[in-house]
Amino acid sequence: MPAFRMFRAALSCALLLSVTTVFAASPRLNLILPRGGQRGQEVEFTFSGSVLGDAEEVMFYSPGFALRKIEPVNGNAFKATIAIAPDAQLGEHVCQVRTKSGVSDFRTFYVGYLPDVAETEPNNDFDAPQAIPMNVTVSGVANNEDVDYYVIEAKKGDRIAVEVEGMRLGTAQFDPYVAILDSKRFELASADDSPLLVQDCLTTAIAPEDGRYIIEVRESSYAGNGNCRYRMHVGTFPRPTAVYPAGGKVGDEIEVKFIGDAAGDFTQKFKLPAEQIDEYGLVAGTEGSLAPSANTFRLSTVGNTLEVEPNNDRGTATPSEFPTAFNGILQEAGDQDFFKFTATKGQQFDVECFGRRVRSPIDPVMYLYDANGRGIASNDDSRGPDSYFRFNVPADGEYTLMVRDHLQRGGADYVYRVEFLPIQPTLTLSIPRVERYGQYRQQIFVARGNRFATTINLARQNFGGDLVLDPPQLPEGVTLHHEKVPANMSVMPVVFEATQNAPLGGGLFNFVAHHAENAEIKGGFSNTSDFIVGSPGQSRYYTKTVNRLPIVVVEELPYKINLVAPKVPIARNGAMNLKVVVEKKEGWDENVVVQFPFRPPGISARSSITIPKGQNEGLYPINANGNAAVGVWKVIAIAWANVGGNAFSASDLTPLEISEPYLNLTLNRAATEQGQATEIACKVEIGKEFDGPATVQLIGLPNKAVAEPVEVKKDSQEVVFKVTTDATTPEGRHKNIFAQVTIPMNGEAIVHNSGSTELRVDKPLPPKVDAPKPAATPAVAAAKPAEPAAKPERRLTRLEMLRLEKAKKAGGAGGE
C-alpha cells in the first residue's frame, strides 16, 4: 500500500477519534448503524459512543419518526427500534440521545424510499460481482484497496442512475468514486465529486442494449478503511444535477426545470412553503419515481427574473424591476450574463450571488456598472466561492450587473441566482466551543435540585443595542436565570435551575433573543459541528448545523456548588479571590474542577481550579485591569466531577462589583547608594470614599531593599516610604516598583495597585584624597548680622536632589 494512502487512512481515523473522544466520560454519540433506513418501515439502529447505557430517549430534529423501544447493549451502546413514517422527508436527518445523566452529540442518519440491501463480500472481482435488483439502496464499506462491483439487469433505453452517500454520512474522510460499466468493461458514465453532493458522487446513463451492467464503487484514491461506509442508490429514478431557477418566493407555486439527467431535462411544479427554511430542496420525480435526495433550492422573499439570451453584454442586458432576483445559466465556456435595473439614490442593498450555496459548479464573480459603463463594485469570494458586496446607490438611474465564472467555465448546470436584499438586522445565538471540532457542552442538562450554566454568544449584524433573552417553554420544573445583555456585550452567562422533583426529560427548544426596544429584531440558536475535518488547519469537509438547543433534566447529583458573593468590589488594577463552596452528600468525595467562564470586560482569571478530595472550599483568583468595566456584573462558576462520568453543577448568577480605584497614588522617583537610606514620597488622591485607614506597601523593590508599609487615611494628601538598602542591594535603575493598596471593608479586603516609580541604586563614591588647605585671608571687620529666623524644613524637589547629587560628585572628582 503506498505510504501516502496509509497516512491518509490513519489521519482520517485519528481525526474522527479526536472529534468524539476528547471528553470520553460525558454521554457521547459517535455512530449510528445502519447509516439509514427505508421510510414506511421499522428499523433497528445501533447507537454507539460512550456512557450511553442509560439511554432513555432519541430526540429527532424533524418529524416522521417514532421511537418504539430501547434495548441496552452495554454501557456504551444501545439498540433502538424506530418507525419511519411513509412520508418522512428523504435525505439527511439529525438526532440526539437523552440519557439519565446527560445529552449526547447530535449525529445524522439518512432516509430513503428504496429497499435496503447489504453488501456481501467478496464482491471485488469484476467477473464475480454481487447481483442486486434495480431500485435498491446498497449499504457497504470501501476498505483499503477495495473495489466493490455490483451487477444489474437493464433493458435498452432504461435510465441507470446511481447516487452515493459517503462523505455526507459524516463518519470518515471518504471520497467515493462510482462508474457504470457494460459487461465488456466499457465505461458508460462515471463520477468522483459532484457539486450537488459536496464530495459525494452521482451519475446517470441510458442503457444502449438489453443486458448486464456493472456498478463500480470505491474510494477515489483506493485509500479506504473500515470507517468508509456508503449508501449507494441504484435504479431507474431521475437524478438531475441542477434545478432552474435555483430559488423562488415563499408561498408561490412555481414551475422549475431539472437539468443534467441522462434521460433529458424535464419540468415539475411545486408549491413552496409559506416561510423561509434555511436548508430546503426540491425532490425531482417522474412517473412515480423519485430522486434519492433533493436539489438545493433557495427560498426568498422576492420572485424571479429569468435571463433572456442573448444577454452577453450591456447592450443586450436582460431588463428587470425590483423587487426581484436575477436567475441565469452560464451555458458554455466564456459565457457572461448581464441584467439591467433602475435604482434610487440612497437605497442600500446586500447583493448576494447564490452559486455554490445552491450546489452549482459555478465559482461566480459579479461586476456592477453605472449607466456610463463605469465600474462601481465587484467581488469574487466573499461568501466562500460565492460572491457578495454591499451597494449604496450613489444616484438615480440605470445600473447593470454582470455575472461570470471565475475561470470562464460554463455548462448546462452552471445555474446561479442573484438577490438584491434590503439590509436587515440579524442576530444569532450560540454556545462557545470548548472542544475544537466537537460538541462538548453544547447542550443543557441540569440535574434535579441543581443548576447548569453556560455562556451565550450573541452575534449582532447591522444593528446595535441591548438584547433580552426570550426563553422558550422550558421542561417542567426548570427555570432560566438571565440578565439583559448590554449593547457593548456579545456574550453573557445564563443559569438553568431544576427543582428537586422536576421530571426527568426535556427536548429540543427554539432559544431566542430580541432587541430590548424592538421585538421585531430577533434571532435564534445555531450550532455547527465539524463532522469531517482535514489535517489541523485545513478544510472542514463536512459540517452540519442545527437550530435548536437541547434542554433536559437529569438525575440528582451527589454535589452542588455555590459561588459566595463578595462583600466588597474588585477595583480597577485590583485582585480578588472568589470563594467557591461545594455541598457534598454523605459518602461522596471526589475532586471538583471549577471554571469561571464569564469574565466581565477587563477581568482575567485562571482557566480552572481544582478543589481536591476532602475539601469543601476553594479560592478562585481573578484580576481587574485598569480599564475594567465599572458596574455590577452577574458572574457564574461551573464545575464538574466524576460521578460515573463528568457530571456538571453551577452556581447561581452572583453579583460582582467593579469599582474605580480607591486611591490614586503618584510616586516620586528616588536615588540612593548601596547601604544608604532614602525616601519615596507619594502624593495621595482619594478616588473613592472609604472609612477605615488603608495600608499601602511598595512592591517590586530590589533585593535587600526594604520599605515598611504606610497608613493612608481618608484625608491624607501625602505619605513617605522610608527605604533602606543593603551593601549588596543590586545597583542600577529598578523600574517595576508600584504601590499595593489594601482597604479593609465588611470583613474582607479591597486590594488594588496604584502608581509606579523608579529607584536608582548607585555604588558609593570612592573616598576623597587629602588636598592642601588654601591660604587664609585676613578677615574684614564687619558688623555681625542679625540671626535669620528659622525656616521650616522643606523636602527637596526631584530637580534639587539631582543638582545636589551633581555637586557632590563634582566635589569628589576635584579632590582626587
Short mmCIF file of N, CA, C and O in Angstrom, two decimals, residues 324-435:
data_model
loop_
_atom_site.label_atom_id
_atom_site.label_comp_id
_atom_site.label_asym_id
_atom_site.label_seq_id
_atom_site.Cartn_x
_atom_site.Cartn_y
_atom_site.Cartn_z
N THR A 324 -36.90 41.74 -7.13
CA THR A 324 -36.77 40.52 -7.91
C THR A 324 -35.40 39.92 -7.67
O THR A 324 -34.52 40.56 -7.07
N ALA A 325 -35.23 38.69 -8.14
CA ALA A 325 -33.93 38.03 -8.12
C ALA A 325 -33.56 37.67 -9.55
O ALA A 325 -34.42 37.25 -10.34
N PHE A 326 -32.28 37.85 -9.90
CA PHE A 326 -31.81 37.52 -11.23
C PHE A 326 -31.40 36.04 -11.26
O PHE A 326 -30.65 35.59 -10.39
N ASN A 327 -31.87 35.31 -12.27
CA ASN A 327 -31.55 33.90 -12.40
C ASN A 327 -31.00 33.63 -13.80
O ASN A 327 -31.55 34.12 -14.80
N GLY A 328 -29.95 32.83 -13.87
CA GLY A 328 -29.35 32.53 -15.16
C GLY A 328 -28.56 31.24 -15.15
O GLY A 328 -28.39 30.60 -14.10
N ILE A 329 -28.07 30.88 -16.33
CA ILE A 329 -27.21 29.71 -16.51
C ILE A 329 -26.05 30.13 -17.40
O ILE A 329 -26.27 30.67 -18.50
N LEU A 330 -24.82 29.92 -16.94
CA LEU A 330 -23.65 30.13 -17.79
C LEU A 330 -23.51 28.86 -18.64
O LEU A 330 -22.90 27.87 -18.23
N GLN A 331 -24.09 28.90 -19.83
CA GLN A 331 -24.34 27.68 -20.59
C GLN A 331 -23.12 27.13 -21.30
O GLN A 331 -23.11 25.96 -21.71
N GLU A 332 -22.08 27.92 -21.45
CA GLU A 332 -20.88 27.45 -22.14
C GLU A 332 -19.69 28.24 -21.64
O GLU A 332 -19.82 29.28 -20.99
N ALA A 333 -18.51 27.73 -21.93
CA ALA A 333 -17.29 28.40 -21.51
C ALA A 333 -17.25 29.82 -22.08
O ALA A 333 -17.57 30.05 -23.25
N GLY A 334 -16.88 30.77 -21.23
CA GLY A 334 -16.78 32.16 -21.66
C GLY A 334 -18.08 32.93 -21.59
O GLY A 334 -18.10 34.14 -21.84
N ASP A 335 -19.18 32.25 -21.23
CA ASP A 335 -20.48 32.93 -21.15
C ASP A 335 -20.47 33.93 -20.00
O ASP A 335 -19.89 33.69 -18.94
N GLN A 336 -21.11 35.07 -20.22
CA GLN A 336 -21.32 36.06 -19.17
C GLN A 336 -22.68 36.68 -19.37
O GLN A 336 -23.10 36.92 -20.49
N ASP A 337 -23.38 36.89 -18.26
CA ASP A 337 -24.76 37.35 -18.33
C ASP A 337 -24.89 38.74 -17.73
O ASP A 337 -24.31 39.03 -16.66
N PHE A 338 -25.69 39.60 -18.41
CA PHE A 338 -25.94 40.97 -17.95
C PHE A 338 -27.42 41.15 -17.64
O PHE A 338 -28.28 40.66 -18.36
N PHE A 339 -27.68 41.88 -16.55
CA PHE A 339 -29.03 42.28 -16.17
C PHE A 339 -29.01 43.78 -15.91
O PHE A 339 -28.04 44.31 -15.35
N LYS A 340 -30.10 44.49 -16.30
CA LYS A 340 -30.16 45.92 -16.02
C LYS A 340 -31.38 46.24 -15.18
O LYS A 340 -32.41 45.55 -15.25
N PHE A 341 -31.25 47.29 -14.37
CA PHE A 341 -32.31 47.67 -13.43
C PHE A 341 -32.13 49.14 -13.09
O PHE A 341 -31.08 49.73 -13.34
N THR A 342 -33.17 49.74 -12.53
CA THR A 342 -33.08 51.12 -12.07
C THR A 342 -33.10 51.13 -10.54
O THR A 342 -33.72 50.27 -9.92
N ALA A 343 -32.40 52.10 -9.97
CA ALA A 343 -32.34 52.24 -8.52
C ALA A 343 -32.34 53.71 -8.16
O ALA A 343 -32.02 54.57 -8.99
N THR A 344 -32.69 54.00 -6.93
CA THR A 344 -32.84 55.37 -6.45
C THR A 344 -31.73 55.71 -5.47
O THR A 344 -31.35 54.88 -4.64
N LYS A 345 -31.22 56.91 -5.59
CA LYS A 345 -30.16 57.37 -4.70
C LYS A 345 -30.56 57.18 -3.23
O LYS A 345 -31.68 57.47 -2.83
N GLY A 346 -29.61 56.65 -2.48
CA GLY A 346 -29.85 56.42 -1.06
C GLY A 346 -30.28 55.01 -0.71
O GLY A 346 -30.21 54.60 0.45
N GLN A 347 -30.75 54.25 -1.72
CA GLN A 347 -31.08 52.86 -1.44
C GLN A 347 -29.81 52.07 -1.10
O GLN A 347 -28.72 52.37 -1.61
N GLN A 348 -29.97 51.07 -0.25
CA GLN A 348 -28.85 50.20 0.12
C GLN A 348 -29.27 48.76 -0.05
O GLN A 348 -30.38 48.36 0.34
N PHE A 349 -28.38 47.97 -0.63
CA PHE A 349 -28.67 46.57 -0.86
C PHE A 349 -27.46 45.71 -0.48
O PHE A 349 -26.30 46.10 -0.71
N ASP A 350 -27.76 44.53 0.07
CA ASP A 350 -26.77 43.46 0.15
C ASP A 350 -26.98 42.60 -1.08
O ASP A 350 -28.06 42.01 -1.28
N VAL A 351 -25.97 42.56 -1.95
CA VAL A 351 -26.09 41.85 -3.22
C VAL A 351 -25.42 40.49 -3.05
O VAL A 351 -24.21 40.40 -2.88
N GLU A 352 -26.23 39.44 -3.11
CA GLU A 352 -25.76 38.08 -2.86
C GLU A 352 -25.92 37.25 -4.12
O GLU A 352 -27.01 37.18 -4.71
N CYS A 353 -24.84 36.59 -4.51
CA CYS A 353 -24.91 35.64 -5.61
C CYS A 353 -24.88 34.23 -5.03
O CYS A 353 -23.92 33.85 -4.35
N PHE A 354 -25.92 33.46 -5.29
CA PHE A 354 -26.01 32.08 -4.83
C PHE A 354 -25.61 31.16 -5.98
O PHE A 354 -26.35 31.02 -6.96
N GLY A 355 -24.46 30.56 -5.84
CA GLY A 355 -23.97 29.61 -6.82
C GLY A 355 -23.62 28.31 -6.14
O GLY A 355 -24.39 27.35 -6.14
N ARG A 356 -22.46 28.29 -5.52
CA ARG A 356 -22.05 27.08 -4.79
C ARG A 356 -22.99 26.79 -3.64
O ARG A 356 -23.17 25.64 -3.26
N ARG A 357 -23.63 27.82 -3.09
CA ARG A 357 -24.57 27.61 -1.98
C ARG A 357 -25.86 26.91 -2.42
O ARG A 357 -26.59 26.40 -1.59
N VAL A 358 -26.14 26.91 -3.74
CA VAL A 358 -27.25 26.11 -4.26
C VAL A 358 -26.69 24.90 -5.01
O VAL A 358 -27.35 24.32 -5.86
N ARG A 359 -25.44 24.55 -4.67
CA ARG A 359 -24.75 23.35 -5.16
C ARG A 359 -24.58 23.34 -6.67
O ARG A 359 -24.68 22.32 -7.34
N SER A 360 -24.28 24.51 -7.24
CA SER A 360 -23.92 24.64 -8.65
C SER A 360 -22.41 24.57 -8.77
O SER A 360 -21.68 24.95 -7.85
N PRO A 361 -21.88 24.10 -9.91
CA PRO A 361 -20.42 24.07 -10.06
C PRO A 361 -19.78 25.44 -10.27
O PRO A 361 -18.55 25.56 -10.28
N ILE A 362 -20.59 26.47 -10.39
CA ILE A 362 -20.07 27.80 -10.70
C ILE A 362 -19.26 28.39 -9.54
O ILE A 362 -19.56 28.17 -8.37
N ASP A 363 -18.20 29.13 -9.89
CA ASP A 363 -17.47 29.99 -8.96
C ASP A 363 -17.74 31.42 -9.41
O ASP A 363 -17.00 31.98 -10.21
N PRO A 364 -18.83 32.04 -8.93
CA PRO A 364 -19.30 33.27 -9.55
C PRO A 364 -18.47 34.50 -9.20
O PRO A 364 -17.94 34.63 -8.10
N VAL A 365 -18.42 35.40 -10.17
CA VAL A 365 -17.84 36.74 -9.98
C VAL A 365 -18.89 37.74 -10.46
O VAL A 365 -19.50 37.55 -11.51
N MET A 366 -19.09 38.80 -9.67
CA MET A 366 -20.07 39.83 -10.04
C MET A 366 -19.38 41.17 -10.28
O MET A 366 -18.43 41.53 -9.56
N TYR A 367 -19.89 41.91 -11.28
CA TYR A 367 -19.43 43.27 -11.58
C TYR A 367 -20.65 44.16 -11.71
O TYR A 367 -21.63 43.80 -12.39
N LEU A 368 -20.61 45.34 -11.10
CA LEU A 368 -21.71 46.30 -11.16
C LEU A 368 -21.25 47.56 -11.87
O LEU A 368 -20.17 48.10 -11.56
N TYR A 369 -22.06 48.04 -12.85
CA TYR A 369 -21.71 49.21 -13.65
C TYR A 369 -22.82 50.24 -13.56
O TYR A 369 -24.01 49.90 -13.40
N ASP A 370 -22.44 51.53 -13.70
CA ASP A 370 -23.46 52.57 -13.79
C ASP A 370 -23.88 52.74 -15.24
O ASP A 370 -23.45 51.99 -16.13
N ALA A 371 -24.73 53.74 -15.50
CA ALA A 371 -25.28 53.93 -16.84
C ALA A 371 -24.22 54.25 -17.87
O ALA A 371 -24.42 54.01 -19.08
N ASN A 372 -23.07 54.76 -17.45
CA ASN A 372 -21.98 55.09 -18.37
C ASN A 372 -20.98 53.97 -18.53
O ASN A 372 -19.95 54.14 -19.20
N GLY A 373 -21.26 52.84 -17.93
CA GLY A 373 -20.35 51.70 -18.04
C GLY A 373 -19.19 51.75 -17.08
O GLY A 373 -18.25 50.94 -17.19
N ARG A 374 -19.22 52.71 -16.13
CA ARG A 374 -18.14 52.81 -15.15
C ARG A 374 -18.36 51.77 -14.06
O ARG A 374 -19.44 51.63 -13.53
N GLY A 375 -17.31 51.04 -13.71
CA GLY A 375 -17.41 50.03 -12.68
C GLY A 375 -17.63 50.65 -11.31
O GLY A 375 -16.96 51.62 -10.92
N ILE A 376 -18.57 50.11 -10.56
CA ILE A 376 -18.88 50.62 -9.22
C ILE A 376 -18.43 49.64 -8.14
O ILE A 376 -17.88 50.02 -7.12
N ALA A 377 -18.68 48.34 -8.37
CA ALA A 377 -18.34 47.34 -7.37
C ALA A 377 -18.10 46.01 -8.07
O ALA A 377 -18.60 45.77 -9.18
N SER A 378 -17.34 45.15 -7.42
CA SER A 378 -17.14 43.79 -7.92
C SER A 378 -16.71 42.92 -6.76
O SER A 378 -16.25 43.40 -5.73
N ASN A 379 -16.88 41.61 -6.93
CA ASN A 379 -16.47 40.68 -5.88
C ASN A 379 -16.38 39.29 -6.45
O ASN A 379 -17.06 38.93 -7.40
N ASP A 380 -15.50 38.51 -5.80
CA ASP A 380 -15.34 37.12 -6.19
C ASP A 380 -15.79 36.18 -5.07
O ASP A 380 -16.83 35.56 -5.15
N ASP A 381 -15.06 36.12 -3.97
CA ASP A 381 -15.23 35.04 -2.99
C ASP A 381 -15.60 35.49 -1.59
O ASP A 381 -15.18 34.86 -0.61
N SER A 382 -16.40 36.53 -1.42
CA SER A 382 -16.75 36.96 -0.07
C SER A 382 -17.62 35.97 0.68
O SER A 382 -17.71 36.01 1.90
N ARG A 383 -18.29 35.09 -0.02
CA ARG A 383 -19.14 34.08 0.61
C ARG A 383 -18.59 32.68 0.27
O ARG A 383 -19.29 31.84 -0.24
N GLY A 384 -17.31 32.47 0.61
CA GLY A 384 -16.67 31.24 0.16
C GLY A 384 -16.47 31.37 -1.33
O GLY A 384 -16.00 32.41 -1.81
N PRO A 385 -16.83 30.36 -2.13
CA PRO A 385 -16.73 30.54 -3.58
C PRO A 385 -17.75 31.52 -4.14
O PRO A 385 -17.56 32.05 -5.23
N ASP A 386 -18.84 31.78 -3.41
CA ASP A 386 -19.84 32.72 -3.90
C ASP A 386 -19.38 34.16 -3.67
O ASP A 386 -18.44 34.44 -2.93
N SER A 387 -20.10 35.09 -4.31
CA SER A 387 -19.71 36.50 -4.25
C SER A 387 -20.80 37.33 -3.58
O SER A 387 -21.98 36.98 -3.57
N TYR A 388 -20.34 38.47 -3.04
CA TYR A 388 -21.23 39.37 -2.30
C TYR A 388 -20.60 40.75 -2.26
O TYR A 388 -19.38 40.90 -2.17
N PHE A 389 -21.43 41.79 -2.31
CA PHE A 389 -20.98 43.14 -1.96
C PHE A 389 -22.19 43.94 -1.51
O PHE A 389 -23.34 43.58 -1.77
N ARG A 390 -21.92 45.05 -0.84
CA ARG A 390 -22.97 45.97 -0.40
C ARG A 390 -23.00 47.14 -1.39
O ARG A 390 -21.96 47.72 -1.71
N PHE A 391 -24.19 47.48 -1.84
CA PHE A 391 -24.37 48.50 -2.87
C PHE A 391 -25.13 49.67 -2.27
O PHE A 391 -26.31 49.56 -1.94
N ASN A 392 -24.45 50.80 -2.12
CA ASN A 392 -25.07 52.07 -1.73
C ASN A 392 -25.31 52.87 -3.00
O ASN A 392 -24.36 53.35 -3.63
N VAL A 393 -26.55 53.01 -3.40
CA VAL A 393 -26.87 53.63 -4.69
C VAL A 393 -26.44 55.10 -4.66
O VAL A 393 -26.96 55.89 -3.86
N PRO A 394 -25.51 55.49 -5.55
CA PRO A 394 -24.98 56.86 -5.49
C PRO A 394 -25.88 57.89 -6.17
O PRO A 394 -25.80 59.08 -5.85
N ALA A 395 -26.71 57.45 -7.12
CA ALA A 395 -27.55 58.41 -7.85
C ALA A 395 -28.70 57.66 -8.51
O ALA A 395 -28.61 56.45 -8.77
N ASP A 396 -29.80 58.39 -8.77
CA ASP A 396 -30.91 57.80 -9.52
C ASP A 396 -30.39 57.38 -10.90
O ASP A 396 -29.55 58.06 -11.51
N GLY A 397 -30.90 56.25 -11.39
CA GLY A 397 -30.51 55.89 -12.75
C GLY A 397 -30.51 54.40 -12.99
O GLY A 397 -30.98 53.61 -12.17
N GLU A 398 -29.98 54.04 -14.15
CA GLU A 398 -29.93 52.64 -14.57
C GLU A 398 -28.56 52.05 -14.25
O GLU A 398 -27.53 52.71 -14.44
N TYR A 399 -28.59 50.82 -13.82
CA TYR A 399 -27.36 50.10 -13.49
C TYR A 399 -27.39 48.72 -14.14
O TYR A 399 -28.47 48.21 -14.49
N THR A 400 -26.20 48.16 -14.31
CA THR A 400 -26.07 46.86 -14.96
C THR A 400 -25.21 45.94 -14.10
O THR A 400 -24.16 46.35 -13.59
N LEU A 401 -25.67 44.71 -13.97
CA LEU A 401 -24.92 43.69 -13.23
C LEU A 401 -24.48 42.60 -14.19
O LEU A 401 -25.28 42.12 -15.00
N MET A 402 -23.19 42.22 -14.09
CA MET A 402 -22.67 41.14 -14.92
C MET A 402 -22.22 39.99 -14.04
O MET A 402 -21.63 40.20 -12.98
N VAL A 403 -22.54 38.75 -14.45
CA VAL A 403 -22.13 37.55 -13.73
C VAL A 403 -21.36 36.65 -14.68
O VAL A 403 -21.79 36.43 -15.82
N ARG A 404 -20.21 36.14 -14.20
CA ARG A 404 -19.46 35.15 -14.96
C ARG A 404 -18.78 34.19 -14.00
O ARG A 404 -18.79 34.40 -12.79
N ASP A 405 -18.21 33.13 -14.53
CA ASP A 405 -17.45 32.20 -13.72
C ASP A 405 -16.01 32.69 -13.61
O ASP A 405 -15.45 33.25 -14.56
N HIS A 406 -15.43 32.49 -12.45
CA HIS A 406 -14.06 32.97 -12.20
C HIS A 406 -13.06 32.44 -13.23
O HIS A 406 -12.17 33.17 -13.68
N LEU A 407 -13.23 31.19 -13.64
CA LEU A 407 -12.32 30.58 -14.61
C LEU A 407 -12.93 30.52 -16.00
O LEU A 407 -12.45 29.76 -16.86
N GLN A 408 -13.98 31.30 -16.24
CA GLN A 408 -14.66 31.39 -17.53
C GLN A 408 -15.23 30.04 -17.97
O GLN A 408 -15.38 29.78 -19.17
N ARG A 409 -15.58 29.20 -16.99
CA ARG A 409 -16.19 27.92 -17.33
C ARG A 409 -17.69 28.10 -17.53
O ARG A 409 -18.28 29.12 -17.19
N GLY A 410 -18.30 27.07 -18.05
CA GLY A 410 -19.74 27.08 -18.23
C GLY A 410 -20.24 25.68 -18.50
O GLY A 410 -19.47 24.74 -18.71
N GLY A 411 -21.56 25.51 -18.50
CA GLY A 411 -22.16 24.20 -18.75
C GLY A 411 -23.65 24.27 -18.50
O GLY A 411 -24.17 25.27 -17.96
N ALA A 412 -24.34 23.20 -18.84
CA ALA A 412 -25.79 23.20 -18.77
C ALA A 412 -26.32 23.36 -17.35
O ALA A 412 -27.44 23.83 -17.15
N ASP A 413 -25.52 22.95 -16.34
CA ASP A 413 -25.99 23.05 -14.96
C ASP A 413 -25.28 24.14 -14.16
O ASP A 413 -25.33 24.15 -12.94
N TYR A 414 -24.65 25.11 -14.83
CA TYR A 414 -23.99 26.23 -14.15
C TYR A 414 -25.03 27.31 -13.82
O TYR A 414 -25.01 28.42 -14.34
N VAL A 415 -25.95 26.97 -12.94
CA VAL A 415 -27.02 27.88 -12.57
C VAL A 415 -26.55 28.82 -11.46
O VAL A 415 -25.63 28.51 -10.70
N TYR A 416 -27.21 29.96 -11.36
CA TYR A 416 -26.91 30.92 -10.29
C TYR A 416 -28.15 31.75 -10.03
O TYR A 416 -29.10 31.77 -10.81
N ARG A 417 -28.12 32.46 -8.92
CA ARG A 417 -29.23 33.34 -8.52
C ARG A 417 -28.63 34.54 -7.80
O ARG A 417 -27.81 34.37 -6.89
N VAL A 418 -29.02 35.74 -8.18
CA VAL A 418 -28.54 36.98 -7.55
C VAL A 418 -29.72 37.69 -6.91
O VAL A 418 -30.73 37.96 -7.57
N GLU A 419 -29.57 38.00 -5.62
CA GLU A 419 -30.63 38.70 -4.89
C GLU A 419 -30.10 40.04 -4.39
O GLU A 419 -29.01 40.12 -3.82
N PHE A 420 -30.90 41.11 -4.63
CA PHE A 420 -30.64 42.44 -4.07
C PHE A 420 -31.52 42.54 -2.83
O PHE A 420 -32.73 42.75 -2.92
N LEU A 421 -30.91 42.37 -1.66
CA LEU A 421 -31.66 42.28 -0.42
C LEU A 421 -31.54 43.58 0.37
O LEU A 421 -30.44 44.12 0.51
N PRO A 422 -32.65 44.10 0.90
CA PRO A 422 -32.53 45.25 1.80
C PRO A 422 -31.71 44.85 3.02
O PRO A 422 -31.76 43.69 3.47
N ILE A 423 -30.95 45.79 3.52
CA ILE A 423 -30.07 45.49 4.65
C ILE A 423 -30.93 45.24 5.88
O ILE A 423 -31.69 46.10 6.33
N GLN A 424 -30.81 44.04 6.41
CA GLN A 424 -31.65 43.62 7.52
C GLN A 424 -30.80 43.32 8.75
O GLN A 424 -29.70 42.78 8.64
N PRO A 425 -31.31 43.68 9.95
CA PRO A 425 -30.59 43.28 11.16
C PRO A 425 -30.72 41.77 11.36
O PRO A 425 -31.79 41.19 11.13
N THR A 426 -29.64 41.15 11.76
CA THR A 426 -29.67 39.72 12.05
C THR A 426 -29.02 39.47 13.40
O THR A 426 -28.12 40.20 13.82
N LEU A 427 -29.50 38.43 14.07
CA LEU A 427 -29.00 38.07 15.39
C LEU A 427 -28.89 36.55 15.46
O LEU A 427 -29.84 35.85 15.11
N THR A 428 -27.73 36.06 15.89
CA THR A 428 -27.50 34.62 16.00
C THR A 428 -26.97 34.31 17.39
O THR A 428 -26.04 34.96 17.86
N LEU A 429 -27.58 33.30 18.03
CA LEU A 429 -27.15 32.86 19.36
C LEU A 429 -26.39 31.55 19.23
O LEU A 429 -26.74 30.69 18.41
N SER A 430 -25.37 31.38 20.05
CA SER A 430 -24.61 30.14 20.05
C SER A 430 -23.94 29.97 21.40
O SER A 430 -23.86 30.91 22.20
N ILE A 431 -23.47 28.76 21.66
CA ILE A 431 -22.68 28.47 22.86
C ILE A 431 -21.22 28.36 22.44
O ILE A 431 -20.92 27.65 21.48
N PRO A 432 -20.32 29.05 23.12
CA PRO A 432 -18.91 28.99 22.72
C PRO A 432 -18.39 27.55 22.75
O PRO A 432 -18.74 26.76 23.62
N ARG A 433 -17.55 27.24 21.81
CA ARG A 433 -16.96 25.91 21.76
C ARG A 433 -15.90 25.76 22.84
O ARG A 433 -15.10 26.66 23.07
N VAL A 434 -15.92 24.60 23.48
CA VAL A 434 -14.85 24.25 24.40
C VAL A 434 -14.09 23.03 23.89
O VAL A 434 -13.14 22.59 24.53
N GLU A 435 -14.52 22.50 22.76
CA GLU A 435 -13.86 21.37 22.10
C GLU A 435 -13.68 21.79 20.66
O GLU A 435 -14.63 22.21 20.00
#
